[in-house]
Amino acid sequence: MRRYAGVELGGTKCICVLGNAAGEVRERAQLPTRDPQATLAAIAAVLREWHSASAPLTAIGIAAFGPLDLRAGSPGFGRIGATPKQGWAHTDVVGIFRQRFDVPIGITTDVIGAALAEGRWGGARGLSDFAYVTVGTGVGAGLIHDGRPLIGCHHPELGHARIARAAGDDWPGHCRFHGDCVEGLASGPAIAARCGASAADLPAAHPVWPLVVHALGQLAYLLVVSVAPQRILLGGGVLVQRGDLFDGMRAHLAASLNDYLDIAELKTGLDRYLVPPGLGADAGPLGALAVAIETHVA
Ligand code: ADP
Ligand code: ZN
């Protein structure tokens, strides 16, 4: 049996999974994300236990928070970019595993990984063009075009799209780089900074939610008019428990489109177009597993 290891490197926690080509997880380990050296060494120790002479790992896949250098042939391939996450900027994530394991190693962003997993096993099966959006500690979108991750001179960073503000809202936003980009308005930390309470503790009737919907509806609209995905899946910690926000986002998207485009996928109903992920909270770790599988096949 082929043994694939997936590592989801998250802002607060890392999840390692050992699984097979069908996406069946046999082992799972969770570690807190601390400084890069301690965190990556602890992950490597978990993988080392899963990698024995009699049962070697076939490949390792890493799905990491970004931004990441994913340009083929780049000397910095697999390095983290200018993350606000303390101590992690410019960490050579893939290099640390290459030094320790003589097996194929793949790396991509957490959202591209989740998109790959949704395409294989979840809510985007059978589609060639789709988007996976996470709304959690950050906001990010992984885009699949023609069955492959869409990566130009950089992976897309649509979570940082600059958008129109809701009428009367002049709160400056929470993104260190842009203030009121989508992430600066709709991420969990942005909601908490604006409201003075964790997003998880806010009632459904809190006035911040229409503002979050306003930002995410625009992100969905930007996706439709730029890459025209066949479906948009939206997950992450903020949305996983907030299924009630979907109708608002669909209504916002419909109003923005204003019947301009003749798209069959949209006509069958936005409730099948703008949807929660099929894999729920497992999209992240299964995404890392999908990266391992794709790396091995490639
Ligand atoms: P990460 O982005 O680090 O992978 P998550 O996707 O789990 O993490 O997102 C974490 C964010 O989700 C936190 O900012 C948290 O406040 C928010 N969150 C968690 N539970 C809820 C909830 N029930 N409602 C709204 N927001 C929530
Ligand atoms: Zn931003």
Short mmCIF file of C-alpha atoms and ligand atoms in Angstrom, two decimals:
data_model
loop_
_atom_site.label_atom_id
_atom_site.label_comp_id
_atom_site.label_asym_id
_atom_site.label_seq_id
_atom_site.Cartn_x
_atom_site.Cartn_y
_atom_site.Cartn_z
CA MET A 1 0.00 0.00 0.00
CA ARG A 2 1.22 3.48 -0.80
CA ARG A 3 1.69 5.61 2.32
CA TYR A 4 1.25 9.34 1.90
CA ALA A 5 1.94 11.88 4.62
CA GLY A 6 0.18 15.23 4.62
CA VAL A 7 1.12 18.22 6.74
CA GLU A 8 -1.29 21.11 7.10
CA LEU A 9 0.75 23.99 8.44
CA GLY A 10 -1.73 26.40 9.97
CA GLY A 11 -1.47 29.70 11.75
CA THR A 12 -2.38 28.21 15.12
CA LYS A 13 -2.01 24.45 14.67
CA CYS A 14 -0.43 21.87 12.41
CA ILE A 15 -2.18 18.64 11.49
CA CYS A 16 -0.19 15.68 10.18
CA VAL A 17 -2.05 12.79 8.54
CA LEU A 18 -0.94 9.44 7.17
CA GLY A 19 -3.24 8.13 4.46
CA ASN A 20 -3.63 6.25 1.23
CA ALA A 21 -4.39 7.27 -2.35
CA ALA A 22 -8.13 7.08 -1.65
CA GLY A 23 -7.86 9.78 0.99
CA GLU A 24 -8.43 7.38 3.87
CA VAL A 25 -6.61 8.65 6.94
CA ARG A 26 -4.88 5.99 9.08
CA GLU A 27 -3.01 8.19 11.56
CA ARG A 28 -3.37 11.75 12.67
CA ALA A 29 -1.31 14.04 14.90
CA GLN A 30 -1.91 17.64 15.91
CA LEU A 31 0.77 20.07 17.09
CA PRO A 32 0.66 23.74 18.06
CA THR A 33 2.33 26.18 15.66
CA ARG A 34 5.20 27.80 17.55
CA ASP A 35 8.46 29.17 16.15
CA PRO A 36 9.51 27.63 12.82
CA GLN A 37 12.47 25.56 14.07
CA ALA A 38 10.61 23.89 16.95
CA THR A 39 7.42 23.40 14.94
CA LEU A 40 9.02 21.91 11.83
CA ALA A 41 11.29 19.67 13.93
CA ALA A 42 8.25 18.35 15.80
CA ILE A 43 6.43 17.68 12.52
CA ALA A 44 9.50 15.93 11.10
CA ALA A 45 9.60 13.71 14.20
CA VAL A 46 6.00 12.64 13.58
CA LEU A 47 6.76 11.85 9.93
CA ARG A 48 9.92 9.97 10.92
CA GLU A 49 7.78 7.60 13.02
CA TRP A 50 5.61 6.93 9.97
CA HIS A 51 8.62 6.35 7.69
CA SER A 52 10.28 3.00 8.41
CA ALA A 53 12.40 0.70 6.25
CA SER A 54 9.63 -1.86 6.06
CA ALA A 55 6.89 0.73 5.49
CA PRO A 56 8.41 3.83 3.87
CA LEU A 57 6.47 6.94 3.01
CA THR A 58 5.69 7.21 -0.71
CA ALA A 59 5.58 11.03 -0.70
CA ILE A 60 5.06 13.99 1.60
CA GLY A 61 2.64 16.86 0.92
CA ILE A 62 2.68 20.19 2.70
CA ALA A 63 -0.19 22.67 2.63
CA ALA A 64 0.98 25.84 4.36
CA PHE A 65 -0.25 29.29 5.20
CA GLY A 66 1.19 31.81 2.80
CA PRO A 67 2.22 33.74 1.00
CA LEU A 68 4.49 31.03 -0.45
CA ASP A 69 6.95 31.00 -3.32
CA LEU A 70 5.45 28.40 -5.67
CA ARG A 71 7.07 29.44 -8.94
CA ALA A 72 8.50 26.42 -10.69
CA GLY A 73 12.28 26.66 -10.78
CA SER A 74 12.47 29.55 -8.34
CA PRO A 75 15.50 29.42 -5.99
CA GLY A 76 13.09 30.33 -3.21
CA PHE A 77 10.56 27.61 -4.07
CA GLY A 78 8.75 26.41 -0.96
CA ARG A 79 9.69 29.39 1.16
CA ILE A 80 7.15 31.43 3.09
CA GLY A 81 6.98 35.11 2.10
CA ALA A 82 6.17 38.24 4.08
CA THR A 83 3.79 36.70 6.58
CA PRO A 84 2.83 38.80 9.58
CA LYS A 85 3.21 35.60 11.60
CA GLN A 86 6.05 36.22 14.04
CA GLY A 87 9.34 34.57 13.05
CA TRP A 88 7.99 32.73 9.99
CA ALA A 89 8.78 35.17 7.18
CA HIS A 90 11.17 33.59 4.62
CA THR A 91 11.20 30.18 6.33
CA ASP A 92 12.35 27.47 3.90
CA VAL A 93 9.61 24.98 4.76
CA VAL A 94 10.21 22.51 1.95
CA GLY A 95 14.00 22.56 2.41
CA ILE A 96 13.75 21.38 6.00
CA PHE A 97 11.85 18.28 4.92
CA ARG A 98 14.08 17.68 1.88
CA GLN A 99 17.10 17.54 4.20
CA ARG A 100 15.45 14.85 6.29
CA PHE A 101 13.45 12.69 3.86
CA ASP A 102 14.55 11.19 0.57
CA VAL A 103 11.04 10.96 -0.89
CA PRO A 104 9.10 13.25 -3.26
CA ILE A 105 7.90 16.34 -1.39
CA GLY A 106 5.20 18.66 -2.64
CA ILE A 107 4.11 21.98 -1.24
CA THR A 108 1.28 24.36 -1.90
CA THR A 109 -0.88 26.81 -0.01
CA ASP A 110 -3.48 25.67 2.49
CA VAL A 111 -6.29 26.90 0.25
CA ILE A 112 -4.96 25.33 -2.95
CA GLY A 113 -4.51 22.08 -1.01
CA ALA A 114 -8.08 22.25 0.29
CA ALA A 115 -9.28 22.91 -3.25
CA LEU A 116 -7.41 19.85 -4.52
CA ALA A 117 -8.98 17.72 -1.78
CA GLU A 118 -12.47 19.04 -2.54
CA GLY A 119 -11.87 18.23 -6.21
CA ARG A 120 -10.80 14.66 -5.44
CA TRP A 121 -13.09 13.71 -2.58
CA GLY A 122 -15.43 16.56 -1.69
CA GLY A 123 -17.81 19.15 -3.02
CA ALA A 124 -16.03 19.86 -6.32
CA ARG A 125 -15.75 16.32 -7.69
CA GLY A 126 -16.08 16.24 -11.47
CA LEU A 127 -15.36 19.96 -11.90
CA SER A 128 -12.38 21.37 -13.79
CA ASP A 129 -12.70 25.00 -12.64
CA PHE A 130 -13.58 25.94 -9.09
CA ALA A 131 -12.52 27.99 -6.09
CA TYR A 132 -12.04 27.14 -2.43
CA VAL A 133 -12.25 30.14 -0.12
CA THR A 134 -11.30 30.03 3.55
CA VAL A 135 -12.50 32.61 6.05
CA GLY A 136 -10.58 31.94 9.22
CA THR A 137 -7.50 33.58 10.74
CA GLY A 138 -7.05 34.98 7.23
CA VAL A 139 -9.08 35.02 4.04
CA GLY A 140 -7.67 33.14 1.05
CA ALA A 141 -8.82 31.59 -2.20
CA GLY A 142 -7.34 28.54 -3.92
CA LEU A 143 -8.22 28.45 -7.61
CA ILE A 144 -8.31 25.37 -9.82
CA HIS A 145 -8.30 26.08 -13.54
CA ASP A 146 -8.54 23.31 -16.10
CA GLY A 147 -7.92 20.78 -13.32
CA ARG A 148 -4.69 22.41 -12.10
CA PRO A 149 -3.91 25.03 -9.45
CA LEU A 150 -3.86 28.47 -11.00
CA ILE A 151 -0.45 30.00 -10.28
CA GLY A 152 0.90 32.82 -12.39
CA CYS A 153 3.98 34.73 -11.25
CA HIS A 154 2.51 34.15 -7.77
CA HIS A 155 -0.42 32.23 -6.38
CA PRO A 156 -3.53 34.42 -6.34
CA GLU A 157 -4.13 36.38 -3.13
CA LEU A 158 -7.76 37.33 -3.56
CA GLY A 159 -8.29 37.54 0.19
CA HIS A 160 -6.43 40.82 -0.10
CA ALA A 161 -8.65 42.23 -2.84
CA ARG A 162 -9.56 45.84 -2.22
CA ILE A 163 -13.29 46.23 -2.28
CA ALA A 164 -16.03 48.82 -1.97
CA ARG A 165 -17.10 49.63 1.56
CA ALA A 166 -20.62 49.20 2.85
CA ALA A 167 -22.49 52.51 3.04
CA GLY A 168 -21.67 54.29 6.27
CA ASP A 169 -18.89 51.90 7.31
CA ASP A 170 -15.57 53.63 7.78
CA TRP A 171 -13.88 51.30 10.25
CA PRO A 172 -10.24 51.22 8.99
CA GLY A 173 -9.92 47.42 8.81
CA HIS A 174 -7.42 44.98 10.25
CA CYS A 175 -5.00 43.99 7.47
CA ARG A 176 -1.44 45.04 8.26
CA PHE A 177 -0.78 45.69 4.58
CA HIS A 178 -4.07 47.09 3.22
CA GLY A 179 -6.37 47.97 6.11
CA ASP A 180 -9.80 47.31 4.65
CA CYS A 181 -9.15 44.54 2.10
CA VAL A 182 -11.46 41.49 2.30
CA GLU A 183 -9.24 39.87 4.95
CA GLY A 184 -9.05 43.16 6.85
CA LEU A 185 -12.84 43.24 7.08
CA ALA A 186 -14.02 39.62 7.21
CA SER A 187 -11.35 37.41 8.83
CA GLY A 188 -11.92 36.11 12.36
CA PRO A 189 -9.32 38.47 13.86
CA ALA A 190 -10.79 41.41 11.91
CA ILE A 191 -14.27 40.67 13.26
CA ALA A 192 -12.84 40.34 16.77
CA ALA A 193 -10.89 43.61 16.46
CA ARG A 194 -13.97 45.45 15.25
CA CYS A 195 -16.38 44.02 17.82
CA GLY A 196 -14.13 43.53 20.83
CA ALA A 197 -15.22 39.91 21.16
CA SER A 198 -14.31 36.65 19.44
CA ALA A 199 -16.25 36.02 16.23
CA ALA A 200 -17.34 32.72 17.77
CA ASP A 201 -19.12 34.55 20.61
CA LEU A 202 -21.14 37.02 18.53
CA PRO A 203 -24.88 36.41 18.17
CA ALA A 204 -26.34 35.79 14.71
CA ALA A 205 -28.14 39.16 14.88
CA HIS A 206 -24.95 41.15 15.53
CA PRO A 207 -24.63 44.08 13.08
CA VAL A 208 -21.15 42.95 11.99
CA TRP A 209 -22.48 39.99 10.01
CA PRO A 210 -24.10 42.00 7.19
CA LEU A 211 -20.72 43.77 6.80
CA VAL A 212 -18.93 40.42 6.60
CA VAL A 213 -21.46 39.27 4.01
CA HIS A 214 -20.91 42.52 2.08
CA ALA A 215 -17.17 41.82 1.87
CA LEU A 216 -17.46 38.11 1.04
CA GLY A 217 -20.22 38.71 -1.52
CA GLN A 218 -17.82 40.99 -3.36
CA LEU A 219 -15.09 38.38 -3.22
CA ALA A 220 -17.50 35.87 -4.80
CA TYR A 221 -18.42 38.39 -7.48
CA LEU A 222 -14.74 39.06 -8.26
CA LEU A 223 -14.21 35.33 -8.65
CA VAL A 224 -17.12 35.02 -11.08
CA VAL A 225 -16.05 37.91 -13.29
CA SER A 226 -12.34 37.01 -13.26
CA VAL A 227 -11.86 33.23 -13.40
CA ALA A 228 -15.54 32.18 -13.75
CA PRO A 229 -15.40 29.07 -11.54
CA GLN A 230 -18.05 26.38 -12.01
CA ARG A 231 -18.56 26.42 -8.23
CA ILE A 232 -17.28 28.36 -5.21
CA LEU A 233 -16.79 26.52 -1.92
CA LEU A 234 -16.45 28.65 1.21
CA GLY A 235 -15.13 27.25 4.48
CA GLY A 236 -12.81 28.13 7.35
CA GLY A 237 -13.46 28.66 11.03
CA VAL A 238 -15.69 31.72 10.61
CA LEU A 239 -18.03 30.10 8.08
CA VAL A 240 -18.05 26.49 9.26
CA GLN A 241 -20.48 27.34 12.07
CA ARG A 242 -22.21 30.16 10.23
CA GLY A 243 -24.25 28.50 7.52
CA ASP A 244 -26.78 31.29 7.98
CA LEU A 245 -24.44 33.70 6.16
CA PHE A 246 -24.67 31.82 2.87
CA ASP A 247 -28.08 33.14 1.83
CA GLY A 248 -26.85 36.70 2.33
CA MET A 249 -23.71 36.08 0.28
CA ARG A 250 -25.80 34.50 -2.51
CA ALA A 251 -28.17 37.47 -2.52
CA HIS A 252 -25.22 39.86 -2.65
CA LEU A 253 -23.68 37.94 -5.55
CA ALA A 254 -26.99 37.87 -7.45
CA ALA A 255 -27.47 41.61 -6.96
CA SER A 256 -23.90 42.32 -8.13
CA LEU A 257 -24.29 40.20 -11.26
CA ASN A 258 -27.64 41.85 -11.99
CA ASP A 259 -28.44 39.27 -14.71
CA TYR A 260 -25.44 40.43 -16.74
CA LEU A 261 -23.98 37.01 -17.47
CA ASP A 262 -25.68 34.04 -19.04
CA ILE A 263 -24.09 31.29 -16.94
CA ALA A 264 -25.82 27.92 -16.68
CA GLU A 265 -24.14 27.13 -13.34
CA LEU A 266 -25.64 30.27 -11.84
CA LYS A 267 -29.09 29.67 -13.30
CA THR A 268 -29.43 26.26 -11.64
CA GLY A 269 -29.51 28.11 -8.35
CA LEU A 270 -26.92 29.93 -6.30
CA ASP A 271 -27.58 27.49 -3.46
CA ARG A 272 -25.67 24.94 -5.54
CA TYR A 273 -23.07 27.41 -6.73
CA LEU A 274 -21.92 29.13 -3.53
CA VAL A 275 -21.64 26.26 -1.06
CA PRO A 276 -19.89 25.05 2.10
CA PRO A 277 -17.03 22.59 1.54
CA GLY A 278 -17.99 18.96 1.19
CA LEU A 279 -15.14 17.88 3.48
CA GLY A 280 -15.89 20.41 6.23
CA ALA A 281 -12.99 20.98 8.61
CA ASP A 282 -11.07 18.05 7.06
CA ALA A 283 -10.50 19.94 3.80
CA GLY A 284 -7.21 21.29 5.25
CA PRO A 285 -5.44 18.06 6.26
CA LEU A 286 -6.89 16.13 3.31
CA GLY A 287 -5.54 18.92 1.14
CA ALA A 288 -2.03 18.16 2.33
CA LEU A 289 -2.64 14.49 1.56
CA ALA A 290 -3.83 15.43 -1.94
CA VAL A 291 -0.60 17.40 -2.47
CA ALA A 292 1.44 14.31 -1.51
CA ILE A 293 -0.53 12.16 -3.96
CA GLU A 294 -0.22 14.69 -6.80
CA THR A 295 3.49 15.11 -6.19
CA HIS A 296 3.99 11.41 -6.43
CA VAL A 297 1.96 11.09 -9.63
CA ALA A 298 3.58 14.11 -11.30
P1 ADP B 1 -6.92 28.92 10.56
O1 ADP B 1 -7.33 30.05 9.67
O2 ADP B 1 -5.79 29.29 11.50
O3 ADP B 1 -6.70 27.64 9.87
P2 ADP B 1 -9.71 28.52 11.30
O4 ADP B 1 -10.08 28.34 9.87
O5 ADP B 1 -10.19 27.50 12.28
O6 ADP B 1 -8.16 28.68 11.56
O7 ADP B 1 -10.30 29.94 11.74
C1 ADP B 1 -10.11 30.48 12.99
C2 ADP B 1 -11.04 31.68 13.17
O8 ADP B 1 -12.41 31.23 13.14
C3 ADP B 1 -10.85 32.41 14.46
O9 ADP B 1 -10.61 33.79 14.20
C4 ADP B 1 -12.18 32.23 15.22
O10 ADP B 1 -12.55 33.39 15.92
C5 ADP B 1 -13.17 31.95 14.11
N1 ADP B 1 -14.28 31.11 14.58
C6 ADP B 1 -14.20 29.92 15.21
N2 ADP B 1 -15.44 29.46 15.52
C7 ADP B 1 -16.32 30.39 15.06
C8 ADP B 1 -17.76 30.51 15.08
N3 ADP B 1 -18.54 29.59 15.65
N4 ADP B 1 -18.32 31.60 14.49
C9 ADP B 1 -17.54 32.55 13.94
N5 ADP B 1 -16.19 32.50 13.92
C10 ADP B 1 -15.59 31.44 14.47
ZN ZN B 2 -4.79 42.76 2.94
#
